[in-house]
Short mmCIF file of C-alpha atoms in Angstrom, two decimals:
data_model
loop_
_atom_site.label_atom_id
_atom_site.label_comp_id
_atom_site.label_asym_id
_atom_site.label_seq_id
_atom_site.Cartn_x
_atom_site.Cartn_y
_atom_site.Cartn_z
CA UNK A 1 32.01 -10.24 -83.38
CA UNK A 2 30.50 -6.83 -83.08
CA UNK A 3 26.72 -8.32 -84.50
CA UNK A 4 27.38 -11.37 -81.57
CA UNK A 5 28.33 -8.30 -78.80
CA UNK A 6 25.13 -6.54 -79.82
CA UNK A 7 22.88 -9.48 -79.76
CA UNK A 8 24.42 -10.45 -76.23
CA UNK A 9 24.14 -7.20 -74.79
CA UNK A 10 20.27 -6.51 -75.97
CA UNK A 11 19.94 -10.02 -74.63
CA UNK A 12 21.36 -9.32 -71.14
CA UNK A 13 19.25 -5.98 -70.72
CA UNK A 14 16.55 -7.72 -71.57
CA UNK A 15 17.33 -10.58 -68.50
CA UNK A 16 18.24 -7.69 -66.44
CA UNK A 17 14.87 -5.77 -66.86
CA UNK A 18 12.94 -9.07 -66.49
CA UNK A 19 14.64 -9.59 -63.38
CA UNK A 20 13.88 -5.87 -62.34
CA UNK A 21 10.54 -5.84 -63.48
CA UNK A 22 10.17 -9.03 -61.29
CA UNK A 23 11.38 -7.96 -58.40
CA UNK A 24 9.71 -4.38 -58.44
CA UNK A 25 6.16 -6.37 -58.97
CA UNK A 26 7.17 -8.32 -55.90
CA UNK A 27 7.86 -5.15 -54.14
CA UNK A 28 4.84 -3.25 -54.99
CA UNK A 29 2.69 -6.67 -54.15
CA UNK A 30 4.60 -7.00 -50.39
CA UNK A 31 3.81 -3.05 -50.03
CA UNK A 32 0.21 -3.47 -50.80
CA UNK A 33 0.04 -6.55 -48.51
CA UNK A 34 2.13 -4.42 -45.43
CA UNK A 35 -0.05 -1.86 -46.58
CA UNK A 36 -3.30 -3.85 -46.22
CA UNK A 37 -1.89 -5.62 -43.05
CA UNK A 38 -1.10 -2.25 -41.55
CA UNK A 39 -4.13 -1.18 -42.22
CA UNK A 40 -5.87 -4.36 -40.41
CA UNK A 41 -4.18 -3.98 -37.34
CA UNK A 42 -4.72 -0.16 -36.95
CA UNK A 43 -8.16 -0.94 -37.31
CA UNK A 44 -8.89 -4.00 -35.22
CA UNK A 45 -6.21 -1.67 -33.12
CA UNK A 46 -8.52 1.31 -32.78
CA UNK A 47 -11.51 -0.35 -32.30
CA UNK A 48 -10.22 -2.18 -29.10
CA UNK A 49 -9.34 0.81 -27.52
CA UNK A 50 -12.89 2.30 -28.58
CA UNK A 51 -14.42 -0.37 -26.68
CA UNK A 52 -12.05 -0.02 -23.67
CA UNK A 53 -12.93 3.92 -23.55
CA UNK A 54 -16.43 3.50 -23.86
CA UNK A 55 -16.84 0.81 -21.16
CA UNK A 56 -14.35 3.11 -18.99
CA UNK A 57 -16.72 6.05 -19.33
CA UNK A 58 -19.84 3.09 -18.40
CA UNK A 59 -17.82 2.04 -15.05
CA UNK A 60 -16.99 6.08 -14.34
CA UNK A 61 -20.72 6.31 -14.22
CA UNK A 62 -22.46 3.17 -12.92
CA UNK A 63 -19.72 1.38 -10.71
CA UNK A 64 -21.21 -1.99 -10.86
CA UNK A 65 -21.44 -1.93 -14.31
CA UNK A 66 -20.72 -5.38 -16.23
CA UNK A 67 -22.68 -5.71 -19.08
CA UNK A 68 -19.96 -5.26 -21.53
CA UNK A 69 -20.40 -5.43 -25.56
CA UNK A 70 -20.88 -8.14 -27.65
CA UNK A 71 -20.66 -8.38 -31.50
CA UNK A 72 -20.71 -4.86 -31.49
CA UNK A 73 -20.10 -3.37 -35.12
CA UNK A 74 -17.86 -0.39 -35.26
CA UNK A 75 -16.14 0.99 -38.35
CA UNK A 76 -16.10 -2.16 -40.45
CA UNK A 77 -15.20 -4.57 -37.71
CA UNK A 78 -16.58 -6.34 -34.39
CA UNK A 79 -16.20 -5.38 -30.77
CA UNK A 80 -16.09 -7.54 -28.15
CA UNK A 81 -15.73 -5.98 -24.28
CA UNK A 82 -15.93 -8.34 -21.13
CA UNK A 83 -16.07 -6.60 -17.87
CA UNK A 84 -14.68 -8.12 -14.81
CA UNK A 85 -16.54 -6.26 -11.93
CA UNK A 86 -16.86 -7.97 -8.37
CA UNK A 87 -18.97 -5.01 -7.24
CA UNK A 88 -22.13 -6.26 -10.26
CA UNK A 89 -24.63 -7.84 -8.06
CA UNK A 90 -25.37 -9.99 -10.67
CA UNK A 91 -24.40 -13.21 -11.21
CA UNK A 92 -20.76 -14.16 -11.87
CA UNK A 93 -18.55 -17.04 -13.25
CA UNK A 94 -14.88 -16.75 -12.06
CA UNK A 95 -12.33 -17.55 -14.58
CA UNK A 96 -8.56 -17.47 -15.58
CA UNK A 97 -8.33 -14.89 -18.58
CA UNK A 98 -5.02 -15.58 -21.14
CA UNK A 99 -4.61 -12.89 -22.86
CA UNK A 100 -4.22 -14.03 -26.64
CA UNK A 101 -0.52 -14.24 -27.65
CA UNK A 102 0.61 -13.25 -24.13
CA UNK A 103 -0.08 -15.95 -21.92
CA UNK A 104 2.45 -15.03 -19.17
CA UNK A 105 0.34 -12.14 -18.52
CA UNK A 106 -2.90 -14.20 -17.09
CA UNK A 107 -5.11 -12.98 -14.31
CA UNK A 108 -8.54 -14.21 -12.50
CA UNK A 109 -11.67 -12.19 -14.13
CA UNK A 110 -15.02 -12.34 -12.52
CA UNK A 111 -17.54 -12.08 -15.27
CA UNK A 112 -21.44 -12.75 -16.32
CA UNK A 113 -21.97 -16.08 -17.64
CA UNK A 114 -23.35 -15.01 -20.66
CA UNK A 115 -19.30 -13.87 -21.06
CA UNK A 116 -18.09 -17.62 -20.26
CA UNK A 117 -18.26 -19.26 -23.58
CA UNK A 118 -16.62 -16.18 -25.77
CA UNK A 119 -13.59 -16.31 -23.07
CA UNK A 120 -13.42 -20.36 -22.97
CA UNK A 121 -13.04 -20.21 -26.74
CA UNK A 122 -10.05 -18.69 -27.04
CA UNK A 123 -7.89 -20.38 -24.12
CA UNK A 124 -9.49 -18.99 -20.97
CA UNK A 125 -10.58 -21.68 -18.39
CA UNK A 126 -12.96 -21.72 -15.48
CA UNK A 127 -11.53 -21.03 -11.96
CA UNK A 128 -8.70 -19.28 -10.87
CA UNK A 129 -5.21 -19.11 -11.99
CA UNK A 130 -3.54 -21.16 -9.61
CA UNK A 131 -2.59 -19.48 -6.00
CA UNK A 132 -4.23 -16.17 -7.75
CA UNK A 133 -7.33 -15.37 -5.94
CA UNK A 134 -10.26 -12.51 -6.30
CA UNK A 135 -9.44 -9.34 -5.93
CA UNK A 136 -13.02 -7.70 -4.90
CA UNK A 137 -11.26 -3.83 -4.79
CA UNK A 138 -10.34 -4.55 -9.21
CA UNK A 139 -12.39 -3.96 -11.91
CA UNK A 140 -10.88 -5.43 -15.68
CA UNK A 141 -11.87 -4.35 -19.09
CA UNK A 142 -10.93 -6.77 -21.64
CA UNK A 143 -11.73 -5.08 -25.07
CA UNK A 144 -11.29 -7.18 -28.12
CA UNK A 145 -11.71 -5.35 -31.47
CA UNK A 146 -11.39 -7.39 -34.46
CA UNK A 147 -11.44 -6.09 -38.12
CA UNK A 148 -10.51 -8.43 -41.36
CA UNK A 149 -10.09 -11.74 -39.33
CA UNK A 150 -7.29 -9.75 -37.32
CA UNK A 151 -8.06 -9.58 -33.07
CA UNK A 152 -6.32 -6.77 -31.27
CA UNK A 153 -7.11 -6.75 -27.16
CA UNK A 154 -6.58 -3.90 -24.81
CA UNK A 155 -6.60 -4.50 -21.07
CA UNK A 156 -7.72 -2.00 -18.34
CA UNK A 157 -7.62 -2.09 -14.67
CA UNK A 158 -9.12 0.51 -12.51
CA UNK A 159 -9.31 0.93 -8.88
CA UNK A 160 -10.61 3.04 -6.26
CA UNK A 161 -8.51 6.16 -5.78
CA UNK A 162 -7.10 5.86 -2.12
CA UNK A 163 -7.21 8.27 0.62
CA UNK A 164 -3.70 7.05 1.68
CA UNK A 165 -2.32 9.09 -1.39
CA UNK A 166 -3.06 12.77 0.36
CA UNK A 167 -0.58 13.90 2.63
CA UNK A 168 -2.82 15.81 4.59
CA UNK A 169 -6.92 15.58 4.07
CA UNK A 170 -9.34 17.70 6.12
CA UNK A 171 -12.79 16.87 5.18
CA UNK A 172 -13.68 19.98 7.49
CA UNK A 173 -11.45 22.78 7.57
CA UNK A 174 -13.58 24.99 9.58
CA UNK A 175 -12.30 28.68 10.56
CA UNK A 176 -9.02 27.80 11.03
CA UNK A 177 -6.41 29.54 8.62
CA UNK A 178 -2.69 28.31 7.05
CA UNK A 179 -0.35 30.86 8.18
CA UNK A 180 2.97 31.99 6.96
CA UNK A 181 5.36 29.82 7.84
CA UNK A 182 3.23 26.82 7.67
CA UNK A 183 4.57 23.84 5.00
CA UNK A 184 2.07 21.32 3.71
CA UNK A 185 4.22 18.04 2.41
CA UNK A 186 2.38 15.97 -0.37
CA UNK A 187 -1.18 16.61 -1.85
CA UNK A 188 -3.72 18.44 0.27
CA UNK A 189 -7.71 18.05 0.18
CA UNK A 190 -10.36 19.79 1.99
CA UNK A 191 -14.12 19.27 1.61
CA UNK A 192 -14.20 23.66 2.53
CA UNK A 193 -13.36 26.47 1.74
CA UNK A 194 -9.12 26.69 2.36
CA UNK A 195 -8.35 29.71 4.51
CA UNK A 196 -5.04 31.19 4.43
CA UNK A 197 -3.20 34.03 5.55
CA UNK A 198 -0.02 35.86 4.41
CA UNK A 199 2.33 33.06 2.30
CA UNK A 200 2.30 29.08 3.75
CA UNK A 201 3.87 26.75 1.15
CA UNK A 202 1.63 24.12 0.18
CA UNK A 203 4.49 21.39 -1.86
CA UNK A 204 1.86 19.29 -3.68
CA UNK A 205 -1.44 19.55 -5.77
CA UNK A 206 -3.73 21.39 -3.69
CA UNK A 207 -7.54 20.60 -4.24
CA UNK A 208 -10.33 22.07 -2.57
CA UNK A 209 -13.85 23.72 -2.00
CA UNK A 210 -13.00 26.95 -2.51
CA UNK A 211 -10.44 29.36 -1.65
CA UNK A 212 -10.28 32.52 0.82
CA UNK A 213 -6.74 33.94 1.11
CA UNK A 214 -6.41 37.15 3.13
CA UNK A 215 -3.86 39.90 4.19
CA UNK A 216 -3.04 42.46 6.40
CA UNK A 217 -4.30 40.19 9.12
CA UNK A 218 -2.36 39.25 12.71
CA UNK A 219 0.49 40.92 11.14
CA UNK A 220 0.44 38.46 8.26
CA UNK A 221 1.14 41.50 5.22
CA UNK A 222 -0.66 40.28 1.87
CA UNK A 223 -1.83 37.30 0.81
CA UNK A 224 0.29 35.41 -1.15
CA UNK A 225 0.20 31.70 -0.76
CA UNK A 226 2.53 29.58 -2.45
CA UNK A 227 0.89 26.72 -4.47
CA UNK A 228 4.21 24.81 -5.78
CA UNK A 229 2.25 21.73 -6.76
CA UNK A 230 -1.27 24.01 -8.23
CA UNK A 231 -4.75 24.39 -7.05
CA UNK A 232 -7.87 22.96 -8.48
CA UNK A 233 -11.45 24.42 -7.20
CA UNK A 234 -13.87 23.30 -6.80
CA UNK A 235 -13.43 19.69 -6.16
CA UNK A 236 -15.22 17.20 -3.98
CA UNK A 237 -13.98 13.92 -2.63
CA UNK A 238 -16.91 12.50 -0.92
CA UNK A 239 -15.63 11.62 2.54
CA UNK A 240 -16.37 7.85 3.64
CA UNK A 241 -15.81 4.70 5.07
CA UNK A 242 -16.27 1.14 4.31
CA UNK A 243 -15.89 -1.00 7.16
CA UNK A 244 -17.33 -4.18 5.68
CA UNK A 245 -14.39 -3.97 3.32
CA UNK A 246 -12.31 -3.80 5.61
CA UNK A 247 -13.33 -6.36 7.25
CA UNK A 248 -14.17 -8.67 4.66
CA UNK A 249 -10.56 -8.37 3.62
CA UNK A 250 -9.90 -9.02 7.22
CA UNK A 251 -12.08 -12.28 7.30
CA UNK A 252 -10.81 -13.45 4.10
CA UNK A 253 -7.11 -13.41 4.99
CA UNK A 254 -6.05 -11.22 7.78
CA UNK A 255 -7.47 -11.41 11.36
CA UNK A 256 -10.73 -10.11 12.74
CA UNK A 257 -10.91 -9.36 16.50
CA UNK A 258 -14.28 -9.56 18.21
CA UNK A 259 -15.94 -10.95 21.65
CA UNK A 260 -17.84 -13.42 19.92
CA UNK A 261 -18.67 -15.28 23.37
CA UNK A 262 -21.05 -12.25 24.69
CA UNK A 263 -21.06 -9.97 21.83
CA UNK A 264 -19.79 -7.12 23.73
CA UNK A 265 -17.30 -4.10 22.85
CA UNK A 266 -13.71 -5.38 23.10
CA UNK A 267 -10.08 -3.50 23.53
CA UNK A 268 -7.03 -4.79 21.21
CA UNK A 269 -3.53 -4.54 22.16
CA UNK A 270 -1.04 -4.75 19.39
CA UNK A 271 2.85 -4.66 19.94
CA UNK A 272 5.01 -4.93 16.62
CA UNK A 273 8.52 -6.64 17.16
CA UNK A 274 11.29 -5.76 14.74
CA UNK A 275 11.47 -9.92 13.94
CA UNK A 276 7.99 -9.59 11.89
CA UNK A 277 5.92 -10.49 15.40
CA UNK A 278 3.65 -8.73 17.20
CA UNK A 279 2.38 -9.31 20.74
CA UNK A 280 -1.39 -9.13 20.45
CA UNK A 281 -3.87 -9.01 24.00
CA UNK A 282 -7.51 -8.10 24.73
CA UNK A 283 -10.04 -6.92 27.33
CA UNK A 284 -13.61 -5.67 27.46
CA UNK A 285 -13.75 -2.03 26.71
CA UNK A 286 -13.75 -0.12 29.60
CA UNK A 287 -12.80 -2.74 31.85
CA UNK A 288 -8.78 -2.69 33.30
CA UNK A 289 -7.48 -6.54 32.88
CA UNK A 290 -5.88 -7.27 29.39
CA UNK A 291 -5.42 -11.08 28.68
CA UNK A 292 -2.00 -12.60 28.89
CA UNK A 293 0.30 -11.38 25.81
CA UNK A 294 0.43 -13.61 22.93
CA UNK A 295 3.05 -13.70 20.48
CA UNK A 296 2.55 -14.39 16.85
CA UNK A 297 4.05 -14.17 13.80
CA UNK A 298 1.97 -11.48 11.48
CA UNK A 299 2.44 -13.87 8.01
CA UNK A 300 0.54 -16.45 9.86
CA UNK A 301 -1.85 -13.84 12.27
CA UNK A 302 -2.90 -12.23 9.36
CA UNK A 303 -1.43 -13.54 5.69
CA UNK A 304 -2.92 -10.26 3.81
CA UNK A 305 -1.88 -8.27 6.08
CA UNK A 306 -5.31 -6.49 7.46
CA UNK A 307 -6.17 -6.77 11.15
CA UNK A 308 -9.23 -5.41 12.23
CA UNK A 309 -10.71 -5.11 15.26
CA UNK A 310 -14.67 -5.61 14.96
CA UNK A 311 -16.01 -3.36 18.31
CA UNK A 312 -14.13 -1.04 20.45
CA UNK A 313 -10.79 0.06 20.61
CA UNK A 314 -7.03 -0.26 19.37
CA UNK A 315 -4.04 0.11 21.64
CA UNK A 316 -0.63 0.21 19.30
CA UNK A 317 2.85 0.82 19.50
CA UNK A 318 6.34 -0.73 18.53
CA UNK A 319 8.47 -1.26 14.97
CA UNK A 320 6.95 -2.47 12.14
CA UNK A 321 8.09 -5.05 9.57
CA UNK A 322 6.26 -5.72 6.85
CA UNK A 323 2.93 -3.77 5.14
CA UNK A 324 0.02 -4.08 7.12
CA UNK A 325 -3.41 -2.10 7.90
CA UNK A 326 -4.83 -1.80 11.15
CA UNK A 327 -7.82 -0.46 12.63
CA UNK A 328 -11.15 -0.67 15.22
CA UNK A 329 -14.87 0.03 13.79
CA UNK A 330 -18.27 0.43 15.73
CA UNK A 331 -17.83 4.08 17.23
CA UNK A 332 -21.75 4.44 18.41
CA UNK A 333 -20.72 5.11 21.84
CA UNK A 334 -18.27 7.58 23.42
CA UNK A 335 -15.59 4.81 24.26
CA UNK A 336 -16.04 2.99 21.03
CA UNK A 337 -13.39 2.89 17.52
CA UNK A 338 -10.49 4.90 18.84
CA UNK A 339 -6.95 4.29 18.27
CA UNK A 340 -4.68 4.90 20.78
CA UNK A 341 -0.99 5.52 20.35
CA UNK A 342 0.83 4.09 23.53
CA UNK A 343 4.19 4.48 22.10
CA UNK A 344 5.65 4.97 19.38
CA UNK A 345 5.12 3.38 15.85
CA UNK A 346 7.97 3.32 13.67
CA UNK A 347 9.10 1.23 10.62
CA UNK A 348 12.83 -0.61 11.06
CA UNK A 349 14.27 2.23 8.62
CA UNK A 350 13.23 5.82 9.16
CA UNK A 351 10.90 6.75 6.23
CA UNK A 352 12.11 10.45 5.39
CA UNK A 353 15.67 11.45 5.45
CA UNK A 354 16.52 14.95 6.59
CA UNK A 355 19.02 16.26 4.27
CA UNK A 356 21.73 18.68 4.53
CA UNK A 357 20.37 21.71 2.32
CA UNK A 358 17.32 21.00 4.65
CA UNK A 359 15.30 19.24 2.28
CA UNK A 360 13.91 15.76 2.41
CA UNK A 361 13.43 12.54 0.22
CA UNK A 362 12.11 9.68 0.83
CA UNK A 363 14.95 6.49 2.28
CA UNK A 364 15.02 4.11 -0.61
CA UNK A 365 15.72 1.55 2.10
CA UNK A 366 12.13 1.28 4.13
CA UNK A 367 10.12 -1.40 2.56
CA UNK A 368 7.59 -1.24 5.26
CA UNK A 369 4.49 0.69 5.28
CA UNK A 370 1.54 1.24 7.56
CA UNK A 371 -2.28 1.93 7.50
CA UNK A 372 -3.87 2.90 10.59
CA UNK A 373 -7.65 3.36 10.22
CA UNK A 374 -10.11 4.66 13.38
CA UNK A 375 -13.83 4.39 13.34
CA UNK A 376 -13.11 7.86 15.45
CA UNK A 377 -10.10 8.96 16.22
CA UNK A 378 -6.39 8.16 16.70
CA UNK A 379 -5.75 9.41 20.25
CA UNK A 380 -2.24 10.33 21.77
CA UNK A 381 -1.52 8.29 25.01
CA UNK A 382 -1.09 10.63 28.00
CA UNK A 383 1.49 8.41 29.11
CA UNK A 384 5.33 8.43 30.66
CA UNK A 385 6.34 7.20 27.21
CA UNK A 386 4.94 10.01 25.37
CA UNK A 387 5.67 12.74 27.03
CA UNK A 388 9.04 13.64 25.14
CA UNK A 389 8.16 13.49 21.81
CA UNK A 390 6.17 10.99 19.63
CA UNK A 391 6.56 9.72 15.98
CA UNK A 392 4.14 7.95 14.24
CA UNK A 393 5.09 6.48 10.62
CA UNK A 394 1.88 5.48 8.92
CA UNK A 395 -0.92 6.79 7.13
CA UNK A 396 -3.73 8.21 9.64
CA UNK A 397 -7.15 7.82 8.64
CA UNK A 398 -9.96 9.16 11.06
CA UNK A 399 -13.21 9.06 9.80
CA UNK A 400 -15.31 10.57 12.94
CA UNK A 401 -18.36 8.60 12.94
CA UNK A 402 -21.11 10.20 15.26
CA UNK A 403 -19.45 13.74 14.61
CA UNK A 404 -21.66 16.88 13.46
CA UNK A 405 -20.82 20.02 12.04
CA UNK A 406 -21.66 22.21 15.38
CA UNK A 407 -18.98 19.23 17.56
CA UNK A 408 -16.70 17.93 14.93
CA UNK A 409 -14.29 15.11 15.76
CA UNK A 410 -12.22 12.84 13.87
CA UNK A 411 -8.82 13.86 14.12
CA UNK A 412 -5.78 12.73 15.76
CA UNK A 413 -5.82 14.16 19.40
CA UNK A 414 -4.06 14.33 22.73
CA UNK A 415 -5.50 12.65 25.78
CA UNK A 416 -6.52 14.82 28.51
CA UNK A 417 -4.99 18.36 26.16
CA UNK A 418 -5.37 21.58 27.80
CA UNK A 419 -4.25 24.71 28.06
CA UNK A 420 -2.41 23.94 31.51
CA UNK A 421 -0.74 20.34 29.71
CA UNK A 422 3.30 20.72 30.03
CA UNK A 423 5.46 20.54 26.85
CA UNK A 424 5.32 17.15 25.62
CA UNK A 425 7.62 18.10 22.88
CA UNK A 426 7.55 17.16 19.27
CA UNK A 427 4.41 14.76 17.74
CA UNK A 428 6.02 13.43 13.88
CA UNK A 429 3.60 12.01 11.49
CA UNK A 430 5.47 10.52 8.74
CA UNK A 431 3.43 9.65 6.12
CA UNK A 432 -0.07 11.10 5.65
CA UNK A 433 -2.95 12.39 8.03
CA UNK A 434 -6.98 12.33 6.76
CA UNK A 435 -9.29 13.32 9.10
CA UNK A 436 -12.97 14.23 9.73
CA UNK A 437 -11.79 17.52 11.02
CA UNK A 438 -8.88 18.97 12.33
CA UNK A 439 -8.06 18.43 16.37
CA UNK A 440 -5.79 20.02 19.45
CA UNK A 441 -2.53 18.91 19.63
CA UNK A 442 -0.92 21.76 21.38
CA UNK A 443 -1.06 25.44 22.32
CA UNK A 444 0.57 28.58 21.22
CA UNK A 445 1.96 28.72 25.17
CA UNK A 446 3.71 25.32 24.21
CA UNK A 447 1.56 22.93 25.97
CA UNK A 448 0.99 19.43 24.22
CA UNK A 449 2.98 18.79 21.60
CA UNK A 450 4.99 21.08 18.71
CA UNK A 451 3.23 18.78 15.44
CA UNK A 452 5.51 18.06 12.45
CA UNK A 453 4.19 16.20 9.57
CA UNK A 454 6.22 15.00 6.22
CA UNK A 455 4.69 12.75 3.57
CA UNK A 456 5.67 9.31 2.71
CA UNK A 457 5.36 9.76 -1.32
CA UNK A 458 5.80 6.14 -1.76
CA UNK A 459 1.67 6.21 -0.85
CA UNK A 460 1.57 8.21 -4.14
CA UNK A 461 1.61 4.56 -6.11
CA UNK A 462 1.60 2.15 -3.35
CA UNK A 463 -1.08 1.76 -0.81
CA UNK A 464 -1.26 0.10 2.97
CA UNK A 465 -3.26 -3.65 2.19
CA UNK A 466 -7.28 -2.66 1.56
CA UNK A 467 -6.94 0.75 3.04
CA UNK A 468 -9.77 3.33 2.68
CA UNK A 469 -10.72 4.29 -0.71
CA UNK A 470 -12.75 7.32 -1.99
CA UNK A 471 -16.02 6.03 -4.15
CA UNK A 472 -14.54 7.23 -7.44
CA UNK A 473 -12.31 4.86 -9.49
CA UNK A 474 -9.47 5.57 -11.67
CA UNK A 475 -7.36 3.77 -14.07
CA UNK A 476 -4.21 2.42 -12.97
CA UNK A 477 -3.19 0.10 -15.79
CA UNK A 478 -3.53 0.18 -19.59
CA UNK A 479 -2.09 -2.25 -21.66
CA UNK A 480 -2.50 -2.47 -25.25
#
């Protein structure tokens, strides 16, 4: 028995070692294949998003660049970049891009045709995606790096940075100063040198020119202004605006306004209703008789929400429902692209709440937003219904045209302002204000009106339909 035990237990090692020996060669073959498969994917990995930086750093410096990448070798593999840029004045082949392995995520590209037949073979197809249509303001970077047989794609999307996103922009600050006592709400840009005096609170990022802080001024004490959000100089945002945009957005799915009869300057009158209406009129600038009021309802006025009006000027007032931007170009003459505030503008939900400890947040309730764009200037009413108090929810954009440095213009104003005006009370901006150059709203003797302004921080990631953007671009999605 004990010869038998022996030979069975040498016998049963033996199976059990096999068996090890087995499985551990199994183990050490799976690691070198994870290994090796690791090692593909990092690599066909790292070489998309080398192709997606480098044509990010083309499009930073040549916007209309499309050219892309093709069988591009980098570290062992291929690159493959397609760039979908409606701003290339070359020629262009709209398509629907699926994404390989994610085809929920499709989207419309516009790219060269010499990019057609790479897309088409794996899944993409000519035309649009369905209802999706082209979005001229988006530029896509589809970067497909592919090492060892394995594809890896990284998506980019970059935009124009908007100007709705400062809560207060001065393109010419001038010799005025920011006091003690003064509060800036949201990010702040000027083109100039910022001037301040004694300690105003700036809450956001503060870019600018250049800086001149001073003391012992008007009673002010020493200098010590309070950047809660820091300060970057210099910096330059080049100050513009891009009415065929705007109107080309208009045209496409909103609602141009224009005397197309006898081509002349012509006023708009819009009144927002609560119900997602507005009452809409018009007359020949300068003349007295507006049309008979009609009423329509804004998702069929203007789907995309843009209304623009071509030549002259824009009357406004009421509550707003929905997300719209609205504006008036073609300031050549005095009379010409300025807003005017008859009332005032408000969204169904007030957009800042006023808290106890005396701070404020945004209402997570408002879902409607506002663009208001002037060729000129956005002019206060003198009018019964604004003399006690005004508020104005929207982001402000006045861009000045016919301006100069020695008469500056291009800010939001009071009709008729003087010294001798009575109290008109308070004029609340909630949202953002970006101007040409700062204007008169009132007087130290309290004439006009007291002005308060608080930013909307939603504009921070959301933006008014085609509003105003700067010429630089930035990216707003990466997916990998």
């Amino acid at each position: 028995m004990g010869g038998k035990a022996s030979i069975l237990m040498v016998l049963g090692f033996s199976m059990i070692f096999l068996v090890f020996g087995y499985n551990y060669n199994n183990m050490t073959n799976r690691a070198i294949d994870n290994f090796i498969e690791y090692y593909t994917n990092t690599n066909s990995h790292n070489i998309a998003v080398a192709g997606a930086n480098m044509a990010a750093n083309e499009v930073f410096m040549n916007k209309s660049w499309d050219t892309g990448f093709t069988n591009l070798t980098i570290n062992g593999g291929t690159l493959n970049v397609y760039v979908s840029n409606p701003l290339s004045g070359s020629g262009k082949v709209t398509i629907c891009h699926v994404p390989p392995g994610n085809p929920t995520a499709k989207r419309v590209l516009v790219i060269p045709a010499s990019a057609v037949a790479g897309h088409l073979a794996h899944g993409d197809h000519l035309g649009t995606c369905g209802a999706d249509s082209v979005d001229y303001e988006k530029i896509t970077i589809v970067s497909e790096g592919t090492y060892n047989g394995k594809t890896d794609v990284v998506e980019v999307e970059l935009r124009p940075s908007t100007f709705s996103k400062f809560g207060y922009f001065a393109d010419q600050w001038g010799a005025g100063y920011l006091v003690t006592g003064d509060t800036v709400s949201g990010p702040f840009h000027t083109n100039q040198t910022l001037r301040t005096l004694g300690s105003p609170v700036f809450m956001g990022k503060v870019t600018a020119k250049g800086l001149r802080a001073e003391g012992n001024k008007w009673g002010f004490g020493e200098a010590n202004p309070q950047f809660n959000g820091g300060i970057d100089t210099p910096v330059n945002v080049p100050f513009n605006l891009d009415i065929s945009n705007l109107e080309k957005a208009a045209i496409y799915s909103g609602r141009v306004f224009a005397d197309n009869i006898n081509n002349k300057a012509q006023d708009l009158r819009l009144v927002f209703n609560s119900d997602q209406t507005v009452d809409w009129s018009v007359k020949l600038t300068n003349k007295s008789t507006w049309t008979t009021p009609v009423n329509a309802l804004l998702d069929t006025l203007a789907p995309n929400g843009v209304i623009w009006n071509k030549a002259g000027n824009l009357y406004v007032s009421g509550v707003v429902n929905g997300k719209y931007t609205i504006g008036t170009g073609e300031a050549d003459y005095n009379s010409y692209g300025n807003v005017y505030i008859e009332d005032d503008v408000k969204y169904r939900e007030p957009p800042i709440l006023f808290l106890p400890n005396g701070k404020t947040a945004i209402n997570p309730d408002v879902k409607d937003m506002l663009g208001i764009v002037a060729d000129k200037q956005i002019v206060i009413k003198d009018n019964a219904a604004n003399r006690n108090n005004v508020e104005i929810d929207a982001s402000l954009f006045n861009y000045g045209r016919g301006s100069t440095p020695i008469n500056p213009f291009g800010g939001i104003t009071v009709e008729n302002i003087s010294s001798s005006s009575p109290n008109m009370g308070a004029l609340k901006i909630y949202g953002g204000l970006i101007e040409k150059a700062a204007q008169t709203t009132g007087y130290t003797n309290g004439a006009g009106y007291n002005e308060l302004i608080r930013y909307d921080a939603r504009f921070m990631t959301q933006v008014p339909p085609s509003f105003p953007t700067t010429s630089e671009y930035e990216i707003v999605s990466w997916y990998e």
